[in-house]
Amino acid sequence: MVSLEGLVAAAAVLAGLGLLAWRLWAGRLEVPGDRGEEEEEEEGILFITGDGSGRCRLLCKPSALAQHLVRSLGQSAALRGGRWLWPHWPRLQMLWQLLQPPEPEPAVARELLQLPDTGLVALDWLVGARGARSGSGGGGPGSVLLLIPNAAGKVTGGLLQLGLRALERGFVPVIFNRRGHNGCPLTTPRLQPFGDPGDLREAVTYLRCRHPTASLLAVSEGSGSGLLLAYLGESGSSSRLAAAACISPVFRGRDWFEAGMPWFYEWPLLLHLKRGLSRYVGSLAEAVDVDGLLGSRSLRELEEALFCRTKSRPSSWEAYWERNEPLRDADEAAVPVLCLCSADDPVRGPPARSLPLELFRSSPYFFLLLTPRGGHCGFPRRGPGCCWGHEAVLEYFRAMAEFLRAEERRKGLPRPRRLGGPALEPPLFTWQRSYTR
């Protein structure tokens, strides 16, 4: 049976196709990035050969780790995928990524994690179409890959496809679902703000306890990157993560909400959020104006209704973003994070005002892989995998593990061992400063 949400999304696709066709016929179709919006080549930008739609650029502070990533990504087949039929239509790429179901449909084992305030978040372990692993098993040898959906909690086909690709390569993928999102029960009248990493911190701590000897990795999609970036900044060297990646991240949350989004992207997500929240009207009525919440006509109005116009502790829009901007503590981040972005992203906005280029030039932990084409979380290609961005992220994690092993051998650093019994918990993971010099 086709859901109402699916019908709305399909209608948005058809309307978007019609609008794009009309603009193409009228000669008015402009492509972001073709009008000098991309930054000029300068010191600190290392170049990687093409992705099928142009040249990728890696913008970062020079270091031993940066040189290793340049070599690894430059030699990877992920950036030399087949061409996409419509490279100049980023909106089509985005819609294709949002609506295409994964093949095959993954099996998921859900685990509910209770938080200190009795709230719940859900961890969905991907077990594969054939039950490749059990959601109740202990920590295995593979790295745990935490998948963070967009801020609306929409688990897209692209995110599931990334999880399946990771499962095939020996990772242990698990999806983090916020309070009240994606069927996770809402047991308190409180949802998770855009950039509040408290619940994510509890989930990472649990994963470390459950898989004490495995490396912990995290990857976020779209606006969900605001949560991951805020967590990395607040946690600093205590994040317990070995590496992280953000696919089409939103770096400036307030600007993003205020600028507005393409309607065919915003409306399906708004409907998805309202549909989930409508299940908890009774609980939410204690904290917010439910009529105003469900009557919101944009994601910004809904965000304000949920977190600013509350009954107990109302706050201004400005004060809310002082606490929730993703990059408010970016200088404290101490874990390498790859940000995969496209210059023609129709959701994030033009690179000149939406990419924090100075952060990538100055911080040894932030790496920007920028491609001319790819849309928002699209990065499509023909052939197996369908999204070269997923392959690039997995190659990045492989390269990070290779780099760490080489540094441990070179410096003679001890590694955790099993001593004839249960696995010993390793010391808290911290990056050595010399890695990023």
Coordinates of N, CA and C in Angstrom, one line a residue, residues 21 148 150 225 262 373 420 426:
A21 N 12.0 20.9 -16.8 CA 11.9 20.8 -18.2 C 11.5 22.2 -18.8
I148 N 23.8 8.4 11.0 CA 23.0 9.4 11.6 C 22.1 10.0 10.4
N150 N 19.1 12.5 8.5 CA 18.9 13.9 8.5 C 18.1 14.4 9.8
S225 N 24.1 16.1 9.9 CA 25.5 16.4 10.2 C 25.6 17.5 11.3
P262 N 14.4 24.3 -1.1 CA 13.5 24.0 -2.2 C 12.3 23.3 -1.7
R373 N 29.8 18.6 -9.2 CA 28.4 18.0 -9.4 C 28.1 17.0 -8.3
G420 N 43.7 -14.5 26.6 CA 43.1 -15.8 27.0 C 41.8 -15.6 27.7
P426 N 40.1 -1.1 25.7 CA 41.3 -0.2 25.4 C 41.2 1.1 26.1

